[in-house]
mmCIF file of C-alpha atoms in Angstrom:
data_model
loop_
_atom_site.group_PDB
_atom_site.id
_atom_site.type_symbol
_atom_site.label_atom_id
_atom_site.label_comp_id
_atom_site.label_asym_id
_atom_site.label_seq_id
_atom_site.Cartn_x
_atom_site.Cartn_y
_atom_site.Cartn_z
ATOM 1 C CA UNK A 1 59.621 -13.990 -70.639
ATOM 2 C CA UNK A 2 62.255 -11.422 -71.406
ATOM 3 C CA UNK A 3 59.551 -8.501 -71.588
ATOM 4 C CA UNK A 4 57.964 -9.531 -68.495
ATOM 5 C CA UNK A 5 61.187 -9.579 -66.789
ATOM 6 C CA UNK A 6 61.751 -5.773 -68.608
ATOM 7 C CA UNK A 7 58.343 -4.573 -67.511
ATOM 8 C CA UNK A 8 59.030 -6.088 -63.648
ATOM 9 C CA UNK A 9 62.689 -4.129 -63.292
ATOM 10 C CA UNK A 10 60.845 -0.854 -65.296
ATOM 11 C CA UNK A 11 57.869 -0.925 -61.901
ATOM 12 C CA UNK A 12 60.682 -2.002 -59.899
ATOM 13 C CA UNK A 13 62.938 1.260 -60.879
ATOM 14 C CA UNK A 14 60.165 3.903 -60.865
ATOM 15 C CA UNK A 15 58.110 2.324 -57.270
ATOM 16 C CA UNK A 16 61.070 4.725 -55.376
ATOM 17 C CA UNK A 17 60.204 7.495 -56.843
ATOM 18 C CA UNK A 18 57.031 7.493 -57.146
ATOM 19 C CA UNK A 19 56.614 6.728 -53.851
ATOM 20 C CA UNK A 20 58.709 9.621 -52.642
ATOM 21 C CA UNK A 21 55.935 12.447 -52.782
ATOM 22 C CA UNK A 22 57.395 15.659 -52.280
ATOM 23 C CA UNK A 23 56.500 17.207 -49.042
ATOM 24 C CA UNK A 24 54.652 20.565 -50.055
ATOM 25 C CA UNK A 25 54.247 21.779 -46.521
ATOM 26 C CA UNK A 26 58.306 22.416 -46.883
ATOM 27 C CA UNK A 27 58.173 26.036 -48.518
ATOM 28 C CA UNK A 28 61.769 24.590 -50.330
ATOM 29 C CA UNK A 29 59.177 23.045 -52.957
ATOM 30 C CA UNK A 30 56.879 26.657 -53.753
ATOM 31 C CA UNK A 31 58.677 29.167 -55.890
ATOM 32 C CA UNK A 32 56.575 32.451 -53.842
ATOM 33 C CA UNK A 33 55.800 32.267 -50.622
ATOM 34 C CA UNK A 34 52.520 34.099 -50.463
ATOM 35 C CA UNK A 35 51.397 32.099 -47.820
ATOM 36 C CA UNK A 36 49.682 35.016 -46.139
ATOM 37 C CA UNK A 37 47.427 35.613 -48.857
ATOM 38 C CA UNK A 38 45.069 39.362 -49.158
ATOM 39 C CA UNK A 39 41.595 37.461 -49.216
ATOM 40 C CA UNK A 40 40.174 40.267 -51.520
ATOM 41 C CA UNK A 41 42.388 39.310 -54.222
ATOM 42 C CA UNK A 42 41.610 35.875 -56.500
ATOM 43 C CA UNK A 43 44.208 33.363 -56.473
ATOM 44 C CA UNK A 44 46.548 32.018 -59.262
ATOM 45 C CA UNK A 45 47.928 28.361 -59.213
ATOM 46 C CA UNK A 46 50.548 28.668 -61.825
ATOM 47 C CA UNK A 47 52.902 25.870 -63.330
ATOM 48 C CA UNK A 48 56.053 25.880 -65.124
ATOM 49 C CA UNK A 49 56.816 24.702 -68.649
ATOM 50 C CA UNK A 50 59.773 22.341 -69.443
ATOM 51 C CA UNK A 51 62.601 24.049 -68.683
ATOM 52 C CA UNK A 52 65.205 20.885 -67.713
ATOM 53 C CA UNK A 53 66.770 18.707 -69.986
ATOM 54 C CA UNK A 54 67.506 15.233 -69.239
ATOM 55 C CA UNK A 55 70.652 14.840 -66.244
ATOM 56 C CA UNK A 56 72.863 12.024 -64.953
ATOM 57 C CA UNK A 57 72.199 11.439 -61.424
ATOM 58 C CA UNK A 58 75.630 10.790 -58.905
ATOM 59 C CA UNK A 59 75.786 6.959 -60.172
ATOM 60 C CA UNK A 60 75.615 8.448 -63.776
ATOM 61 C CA UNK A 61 72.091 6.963 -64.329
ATOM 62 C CA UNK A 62 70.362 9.376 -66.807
ATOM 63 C CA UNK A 63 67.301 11.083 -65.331
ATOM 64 C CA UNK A 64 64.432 12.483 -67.087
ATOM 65 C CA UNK A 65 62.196 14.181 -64.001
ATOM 66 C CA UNK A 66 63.763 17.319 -63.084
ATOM 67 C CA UNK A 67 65.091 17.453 -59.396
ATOM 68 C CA UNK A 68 63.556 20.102 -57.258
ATOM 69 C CA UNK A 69 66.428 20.541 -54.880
ATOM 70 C CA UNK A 70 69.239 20.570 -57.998
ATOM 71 C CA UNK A 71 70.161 24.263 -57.936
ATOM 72 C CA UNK A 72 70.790 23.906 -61.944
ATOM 73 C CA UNK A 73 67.197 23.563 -61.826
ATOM 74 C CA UNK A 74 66.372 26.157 -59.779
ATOM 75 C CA UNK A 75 68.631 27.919 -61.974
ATOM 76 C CA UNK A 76 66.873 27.098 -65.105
ATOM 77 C CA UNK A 77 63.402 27.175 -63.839
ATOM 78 C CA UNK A 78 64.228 30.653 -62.339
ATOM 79 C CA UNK A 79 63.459 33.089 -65.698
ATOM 80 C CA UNK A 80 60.194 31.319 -66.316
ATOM 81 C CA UNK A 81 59.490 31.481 -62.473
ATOM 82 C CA UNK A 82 59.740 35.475 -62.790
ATOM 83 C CA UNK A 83 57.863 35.829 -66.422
ATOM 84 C CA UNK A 84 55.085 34.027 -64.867
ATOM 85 C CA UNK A 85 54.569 36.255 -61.883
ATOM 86 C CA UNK A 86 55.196 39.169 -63.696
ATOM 87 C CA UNK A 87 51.677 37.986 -65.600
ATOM 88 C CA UNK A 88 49.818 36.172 -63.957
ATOM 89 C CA UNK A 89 51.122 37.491 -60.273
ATOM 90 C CA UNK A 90 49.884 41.382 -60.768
ATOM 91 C CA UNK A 91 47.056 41.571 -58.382
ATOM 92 C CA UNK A 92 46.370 37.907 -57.430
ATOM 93 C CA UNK A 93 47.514 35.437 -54.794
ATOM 94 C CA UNK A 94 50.115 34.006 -56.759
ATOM 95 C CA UNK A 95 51.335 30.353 -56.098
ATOM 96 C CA UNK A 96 53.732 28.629 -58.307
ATOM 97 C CA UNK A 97 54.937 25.095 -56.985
ATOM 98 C CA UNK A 98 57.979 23.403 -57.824
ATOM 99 C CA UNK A 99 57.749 19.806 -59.464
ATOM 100 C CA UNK A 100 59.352 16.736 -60.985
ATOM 101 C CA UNK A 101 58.164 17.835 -64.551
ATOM 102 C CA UNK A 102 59.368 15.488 -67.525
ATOM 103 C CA UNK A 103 62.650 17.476 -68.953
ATOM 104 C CA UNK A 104 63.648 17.486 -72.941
ATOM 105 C CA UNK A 105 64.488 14.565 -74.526
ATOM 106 C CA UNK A 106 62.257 12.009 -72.382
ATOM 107 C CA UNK A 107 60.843 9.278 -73.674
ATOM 108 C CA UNK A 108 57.438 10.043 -75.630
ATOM 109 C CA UNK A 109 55.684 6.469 -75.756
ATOM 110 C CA UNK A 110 56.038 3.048 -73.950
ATOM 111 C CA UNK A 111 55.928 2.241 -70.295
ATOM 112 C CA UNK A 112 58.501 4.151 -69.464
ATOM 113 C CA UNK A 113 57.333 7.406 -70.974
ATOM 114 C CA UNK A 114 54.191 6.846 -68.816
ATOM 115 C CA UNK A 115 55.821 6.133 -65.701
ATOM 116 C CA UNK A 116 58.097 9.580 -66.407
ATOM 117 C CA UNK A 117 55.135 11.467 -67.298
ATOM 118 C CA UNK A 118 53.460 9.896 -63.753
ATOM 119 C CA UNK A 119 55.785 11.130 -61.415
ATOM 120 C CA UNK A 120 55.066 14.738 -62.373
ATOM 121 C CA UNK A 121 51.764 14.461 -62.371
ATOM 122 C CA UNK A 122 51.611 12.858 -59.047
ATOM 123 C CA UNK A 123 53.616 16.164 -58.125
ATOM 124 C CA UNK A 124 50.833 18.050 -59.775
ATOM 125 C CA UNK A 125 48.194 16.802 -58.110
ATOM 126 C CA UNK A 126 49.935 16.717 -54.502
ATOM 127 C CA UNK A 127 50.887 20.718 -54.619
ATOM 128 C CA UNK A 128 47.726 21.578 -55.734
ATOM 129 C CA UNK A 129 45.987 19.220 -52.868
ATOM 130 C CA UNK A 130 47.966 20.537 -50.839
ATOM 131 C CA UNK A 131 47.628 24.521 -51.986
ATOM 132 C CA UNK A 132 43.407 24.157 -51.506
ATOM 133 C CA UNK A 133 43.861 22.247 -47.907
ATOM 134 C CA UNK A 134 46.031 24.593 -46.701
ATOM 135 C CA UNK A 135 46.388 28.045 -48.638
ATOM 136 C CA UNK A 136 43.125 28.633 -50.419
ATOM 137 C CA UNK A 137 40.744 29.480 -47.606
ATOM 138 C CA UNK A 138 37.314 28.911 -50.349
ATOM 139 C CA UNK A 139 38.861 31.788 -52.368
ATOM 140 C CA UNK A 140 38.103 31.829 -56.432
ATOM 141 C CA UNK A 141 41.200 31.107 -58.077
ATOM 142 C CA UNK A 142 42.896 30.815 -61.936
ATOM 143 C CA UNK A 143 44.905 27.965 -62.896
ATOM 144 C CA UNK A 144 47.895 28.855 -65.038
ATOM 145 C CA UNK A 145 50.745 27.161 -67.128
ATOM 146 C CA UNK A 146 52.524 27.409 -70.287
ATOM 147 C CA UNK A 147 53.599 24.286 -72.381
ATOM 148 C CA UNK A 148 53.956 21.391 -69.662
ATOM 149 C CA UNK A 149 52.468 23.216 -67.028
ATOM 150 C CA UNK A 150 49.241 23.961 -69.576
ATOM 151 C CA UNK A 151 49.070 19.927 -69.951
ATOM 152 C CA UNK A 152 48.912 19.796 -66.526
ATOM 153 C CA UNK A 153 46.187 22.036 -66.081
ATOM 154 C CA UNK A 154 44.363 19.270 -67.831
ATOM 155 C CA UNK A 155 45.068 16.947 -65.462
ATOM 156 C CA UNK A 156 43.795 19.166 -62.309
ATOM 157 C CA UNK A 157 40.758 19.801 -64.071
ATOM 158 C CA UNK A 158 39.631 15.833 -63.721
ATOM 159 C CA UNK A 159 41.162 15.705 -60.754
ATOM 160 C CA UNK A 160 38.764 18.519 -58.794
ATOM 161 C CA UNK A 161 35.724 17.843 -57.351
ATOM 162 C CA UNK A 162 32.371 19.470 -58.580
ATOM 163 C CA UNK A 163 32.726 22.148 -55.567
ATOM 164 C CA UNK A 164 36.462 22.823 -56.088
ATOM 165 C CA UNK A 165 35.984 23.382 -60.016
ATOM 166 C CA UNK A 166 32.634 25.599 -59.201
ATOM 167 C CA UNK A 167 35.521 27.825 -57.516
ATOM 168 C CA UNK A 168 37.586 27.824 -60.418
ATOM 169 C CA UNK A 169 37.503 31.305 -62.629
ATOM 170 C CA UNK A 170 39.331 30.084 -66.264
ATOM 171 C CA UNK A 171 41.977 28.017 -67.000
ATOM 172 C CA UNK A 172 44.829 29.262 -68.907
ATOM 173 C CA UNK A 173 46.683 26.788 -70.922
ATOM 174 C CA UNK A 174 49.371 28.839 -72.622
ATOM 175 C CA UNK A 175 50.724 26.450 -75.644
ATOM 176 C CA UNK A 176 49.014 23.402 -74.625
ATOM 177 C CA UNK A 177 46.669 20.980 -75.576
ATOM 178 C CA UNK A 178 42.846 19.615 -75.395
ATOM 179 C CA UNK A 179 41.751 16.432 -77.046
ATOM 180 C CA UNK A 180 38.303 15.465 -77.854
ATOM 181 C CA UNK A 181 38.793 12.811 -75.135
ATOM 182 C CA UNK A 182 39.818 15.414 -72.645
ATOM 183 C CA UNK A 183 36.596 17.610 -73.288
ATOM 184 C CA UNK A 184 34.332 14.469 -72.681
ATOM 185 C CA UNK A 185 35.279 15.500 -68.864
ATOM 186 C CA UNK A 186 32.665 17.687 -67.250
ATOM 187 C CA UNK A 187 35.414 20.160 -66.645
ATOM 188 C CA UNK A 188 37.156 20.143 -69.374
ATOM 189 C CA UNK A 189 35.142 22.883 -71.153
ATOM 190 C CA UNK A 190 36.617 25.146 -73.683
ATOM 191 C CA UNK A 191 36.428 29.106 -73.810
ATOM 192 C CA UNK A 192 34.149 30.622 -76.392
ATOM 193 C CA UNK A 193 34.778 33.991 -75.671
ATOM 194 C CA UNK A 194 35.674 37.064 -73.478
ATOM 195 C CA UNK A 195 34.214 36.767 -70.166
ATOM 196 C CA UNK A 196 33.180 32.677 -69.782
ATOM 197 C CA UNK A 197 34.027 31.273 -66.772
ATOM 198 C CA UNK A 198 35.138 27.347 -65.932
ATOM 199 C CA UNK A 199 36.882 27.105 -68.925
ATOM 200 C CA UNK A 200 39.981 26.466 -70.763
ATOM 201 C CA UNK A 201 41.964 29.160 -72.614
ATOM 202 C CA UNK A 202 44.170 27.182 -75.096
ATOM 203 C CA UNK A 203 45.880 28.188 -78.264
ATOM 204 C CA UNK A 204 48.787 27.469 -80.394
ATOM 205 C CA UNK A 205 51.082 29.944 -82.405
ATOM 206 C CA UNK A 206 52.564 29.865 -86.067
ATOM 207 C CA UNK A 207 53.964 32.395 -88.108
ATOM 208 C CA UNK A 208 51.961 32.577 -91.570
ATOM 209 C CA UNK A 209 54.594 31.099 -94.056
ATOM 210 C CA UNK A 210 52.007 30.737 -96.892
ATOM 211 C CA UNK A 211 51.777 27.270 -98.283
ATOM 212 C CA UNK A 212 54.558 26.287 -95.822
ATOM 213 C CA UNK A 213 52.351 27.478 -92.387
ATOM 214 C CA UNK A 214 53.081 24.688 -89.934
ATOM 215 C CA UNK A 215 50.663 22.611 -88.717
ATOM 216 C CA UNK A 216 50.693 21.585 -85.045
ATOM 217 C CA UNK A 217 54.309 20.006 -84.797
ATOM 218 C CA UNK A 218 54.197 19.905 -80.781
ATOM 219 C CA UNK A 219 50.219 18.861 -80.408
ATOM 220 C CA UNK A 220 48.806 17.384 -83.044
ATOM 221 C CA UNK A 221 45.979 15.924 -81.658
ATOM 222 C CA UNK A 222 44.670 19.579 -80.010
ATOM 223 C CA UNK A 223 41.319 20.974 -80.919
ATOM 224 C CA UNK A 224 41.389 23.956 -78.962
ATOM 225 C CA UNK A 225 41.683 27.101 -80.076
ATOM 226 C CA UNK A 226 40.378 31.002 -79.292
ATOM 227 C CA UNK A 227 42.330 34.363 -80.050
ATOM 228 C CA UNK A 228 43.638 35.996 -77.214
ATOM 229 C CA UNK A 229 43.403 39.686 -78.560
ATOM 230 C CA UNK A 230 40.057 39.650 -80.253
ATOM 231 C CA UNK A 231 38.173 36.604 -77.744
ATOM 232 C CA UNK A 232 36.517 34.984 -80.143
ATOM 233 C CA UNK A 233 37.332 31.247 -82.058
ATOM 234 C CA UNK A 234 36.369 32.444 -85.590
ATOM 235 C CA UNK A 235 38.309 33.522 -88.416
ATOM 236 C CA UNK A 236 38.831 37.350 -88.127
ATOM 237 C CA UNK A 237 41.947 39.019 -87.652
ATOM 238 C CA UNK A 238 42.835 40.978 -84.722
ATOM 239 C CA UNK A 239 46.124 43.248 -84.850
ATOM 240 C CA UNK A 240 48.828 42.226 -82.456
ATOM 241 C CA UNK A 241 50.425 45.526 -83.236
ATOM 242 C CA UNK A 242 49.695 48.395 -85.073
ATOM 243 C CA UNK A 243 51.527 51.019 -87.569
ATOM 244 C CA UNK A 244 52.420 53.234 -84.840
ATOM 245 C CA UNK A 245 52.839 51.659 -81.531
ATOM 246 C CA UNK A 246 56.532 51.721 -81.111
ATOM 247 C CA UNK A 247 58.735 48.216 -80.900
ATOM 248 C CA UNK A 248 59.220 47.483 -77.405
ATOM 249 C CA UNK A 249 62.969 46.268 -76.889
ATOM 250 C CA UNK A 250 63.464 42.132 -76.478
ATOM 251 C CA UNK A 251 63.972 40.716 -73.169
ATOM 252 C CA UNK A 252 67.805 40.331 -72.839
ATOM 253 C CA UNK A 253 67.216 37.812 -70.508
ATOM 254 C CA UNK A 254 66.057 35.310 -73.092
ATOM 255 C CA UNK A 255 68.310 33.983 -76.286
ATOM 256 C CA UNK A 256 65.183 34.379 -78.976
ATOM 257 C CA UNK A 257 63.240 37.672 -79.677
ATOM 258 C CA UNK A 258 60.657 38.169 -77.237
ATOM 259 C CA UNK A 259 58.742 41.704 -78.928
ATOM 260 C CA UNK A 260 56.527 42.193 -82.030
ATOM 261 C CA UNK A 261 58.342 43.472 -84.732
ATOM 262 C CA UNK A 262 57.311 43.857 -87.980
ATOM 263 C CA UNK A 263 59.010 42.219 -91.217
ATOM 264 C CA UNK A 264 58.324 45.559 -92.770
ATOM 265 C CA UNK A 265 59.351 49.122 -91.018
ATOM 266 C CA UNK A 266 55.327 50.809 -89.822
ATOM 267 C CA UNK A 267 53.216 47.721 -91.219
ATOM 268 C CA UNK A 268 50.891 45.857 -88.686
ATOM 269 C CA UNK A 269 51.132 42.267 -87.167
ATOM 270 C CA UNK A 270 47.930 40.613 -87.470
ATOM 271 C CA UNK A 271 46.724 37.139 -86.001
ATOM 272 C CA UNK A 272 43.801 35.101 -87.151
ATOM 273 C CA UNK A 273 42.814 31.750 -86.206
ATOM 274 C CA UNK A 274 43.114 28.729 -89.100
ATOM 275 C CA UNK A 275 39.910 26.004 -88.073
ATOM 276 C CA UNK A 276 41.629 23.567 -89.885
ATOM 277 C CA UNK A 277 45.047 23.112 -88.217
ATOM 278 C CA UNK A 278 43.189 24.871 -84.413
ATOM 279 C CA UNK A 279 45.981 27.328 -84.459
ATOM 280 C CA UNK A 280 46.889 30.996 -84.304
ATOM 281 C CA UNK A 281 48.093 32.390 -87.041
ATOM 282 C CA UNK A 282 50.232 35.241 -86.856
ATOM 283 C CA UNK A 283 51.124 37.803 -90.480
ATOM 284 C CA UNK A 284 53.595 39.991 -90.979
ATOM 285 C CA UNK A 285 56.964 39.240 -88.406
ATOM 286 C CA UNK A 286 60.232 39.644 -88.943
ATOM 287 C CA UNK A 287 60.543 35.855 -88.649
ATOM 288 C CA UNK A 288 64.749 34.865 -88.703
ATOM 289 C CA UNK A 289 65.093 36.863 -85.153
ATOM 290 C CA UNK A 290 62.712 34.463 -83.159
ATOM 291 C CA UNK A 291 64.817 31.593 -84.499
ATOM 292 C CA UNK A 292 67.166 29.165 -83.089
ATOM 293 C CA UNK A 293 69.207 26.984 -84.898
ATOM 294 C CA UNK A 294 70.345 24.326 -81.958
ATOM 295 C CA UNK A 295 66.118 23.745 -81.440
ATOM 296 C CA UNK A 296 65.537 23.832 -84.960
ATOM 297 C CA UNK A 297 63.895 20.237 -84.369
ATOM 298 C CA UNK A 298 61.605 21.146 -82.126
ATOM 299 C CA UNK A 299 60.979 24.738 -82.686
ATOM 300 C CA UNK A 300 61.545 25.497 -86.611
ATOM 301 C CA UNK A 301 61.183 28.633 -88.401
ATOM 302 C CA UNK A 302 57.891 30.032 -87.830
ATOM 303 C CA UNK A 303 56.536 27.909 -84.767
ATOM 304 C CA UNK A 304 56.092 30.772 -82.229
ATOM 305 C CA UNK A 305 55.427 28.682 -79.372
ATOM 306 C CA UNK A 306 58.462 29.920 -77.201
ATOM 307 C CA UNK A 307 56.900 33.752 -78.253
ATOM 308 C CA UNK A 308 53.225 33.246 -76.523
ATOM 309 C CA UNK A 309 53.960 34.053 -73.251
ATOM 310 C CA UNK A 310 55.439 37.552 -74.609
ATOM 311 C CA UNK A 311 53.234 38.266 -77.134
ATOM 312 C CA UNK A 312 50.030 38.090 -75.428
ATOM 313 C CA UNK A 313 50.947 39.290 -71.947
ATOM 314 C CA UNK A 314 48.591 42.152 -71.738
ATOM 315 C CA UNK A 315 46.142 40.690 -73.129
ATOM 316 C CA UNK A 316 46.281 37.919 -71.058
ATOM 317 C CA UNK A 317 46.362 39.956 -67.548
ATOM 318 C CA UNK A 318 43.440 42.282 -69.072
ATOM 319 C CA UNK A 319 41.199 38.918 -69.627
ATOM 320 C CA UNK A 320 42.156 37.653 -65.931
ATOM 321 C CA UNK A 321 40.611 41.393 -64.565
ATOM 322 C CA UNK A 322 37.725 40.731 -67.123
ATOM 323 C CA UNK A 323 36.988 37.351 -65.840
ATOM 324 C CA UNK A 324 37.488 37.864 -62.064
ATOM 325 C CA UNK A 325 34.850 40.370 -61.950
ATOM 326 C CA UNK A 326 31.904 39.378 -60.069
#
């Protein structure tokens, strides 16, 4: 009786929210405003990774969906907001919605983990509804995200019809995840190399620490993975950066080292892909500077998921030109 009564007050607390859809014909919701689009560019639908951690609402109830009109979110979603456009945005119809995403230190399992989880889907879904009604015009697009925002990506792509996804150009789930449930989808499809189209662009970065290489700590159950320097899913190395391309300076915006820099003064930086553990694996980094202690338990030495965004930018924008071409 007492876990019926539990699993009545749990729908009973969440049927508010859920049923408060955010209204994404208010421009308040959209990070850009590029609602005049140039029709001879392709569009990108981008979303954000976690960037929120869990908050105490005015009757000190602890929330763990971000809140699109708290300006500490804004605030905190506002760095990832410009990194974003500054990949993803060059030359494209960029359009990056706000939503309710699940913020650190959620729940992972049980009801109300799913109900959590729901709300920012149901965000998900209703921006990007509402983006193809109203802003697409039948134009090609990309979908984008990193982390969060590349689960999500997921969820759009069994969401879209058979004429929406024919549209679609790639998928690019930065640091996500694709199960072999997900790819039993029709559009679920994963990238084999350089110029595919309709597919997903997944991968997952470690730092090679010999017999102490991490596995997947944030998706185990992921099976995707292709390199984004070299395009393909085998084994061979590509460099990340060479002997004599200088060190580009970190972004001081950001508390973790953001450029490729050697462990060794004019040696390379190499990454290969390990088929057992689906992941990238990247040799030769100076690893101590993209550490940080106080997310040690969720980022340890030598998981370079906060680094893929940074360390693949150009590669990334080259592969959108590559792709886009007719």
């Amino acid at each position: 009786m007492k876990k019926i009564v539990s699993i009545v007050l749990l729908y009973c607390l969440c049927m508010p929210i859920l049923a408060q859809q955010l209204d994404y014909s208010d421009s308040v919701n959209w990070y850009t405003k590029s609602f005049s689009p140039d029709k001879t560019k392709v569009d990108v639908f981008y979303l954000l990774p976690t960037c929120v951690t869990a908050w105490e609402n005015e009757d000190g109830q602890t929330q763990y969906n971000a809140d699109v009109r708290n300006l500490s979110h804004l605030e905190a979603w506002k760095l990832s907001c410009e990194l974003a456009q500054g990949i993803f945005g060059e030359g494209t119809n960029f359009y990056l919605p706000y939503y309710r995403q699940t913020t650190f230190g959620a729940p992972d399992e049980g009801q109300r983990g799913d109900s959590i989880r729901a709300i920012a889907v149901n965000d998900v879904i209703n921006s990007f509804d509402y983006y193809l009604t109203n802003y697409n015009q039948g134009r090609r697009f990309i979908l984008a995200g990193f982390s969060q925002g590349a689960l999500m990506l997921i969820h759009l792509l069994k969401h879209m019809d058979d004429a929406t996804y024919n549209r679609m150009i790639a998928a690019y789930a930065i640091g996500g995840c694709v199960t072999s449930e997900d790819i039993m989808n029709k559009h679920v499809k994963l990238a084999q190399g350089e110029k595919d189209k309709g597919v997903v662009i997944c991968f997952n970065t470690v730092a090679d620490m010999k017999k102490e290489t991490h596995t997947n700590l944030l998706f185990p159950k992921n099976i995707a993975c292709i390199n984004p320097i070299n395009w393909t899913t085998g084994t061979k190395k590509a460099i990340l950066k060479d002997k004599k391309t200088p060190i580009e300076p970190d972004d001081p915006n950001f508390p973790y080292g953001t450029a490729v820099v050697p462990a060794k003064k004019n040696k390379k930086v190499t990454v290969r892909i390990n088929p057992r553990k689906k992941l990238l694996v990247v040799k030769g980094l100076s690893l101590e500077r993209y550490h940080l202690d106080f997310m040690d338990d969720m980022f340890p030495l030598g998981y370079l998921h906060l680094q893929e965004p940074f360390f693949y930018a150009e590669h990334l924008k080259r592969n959108m030109k590559v792709r886009s071409a007719e």
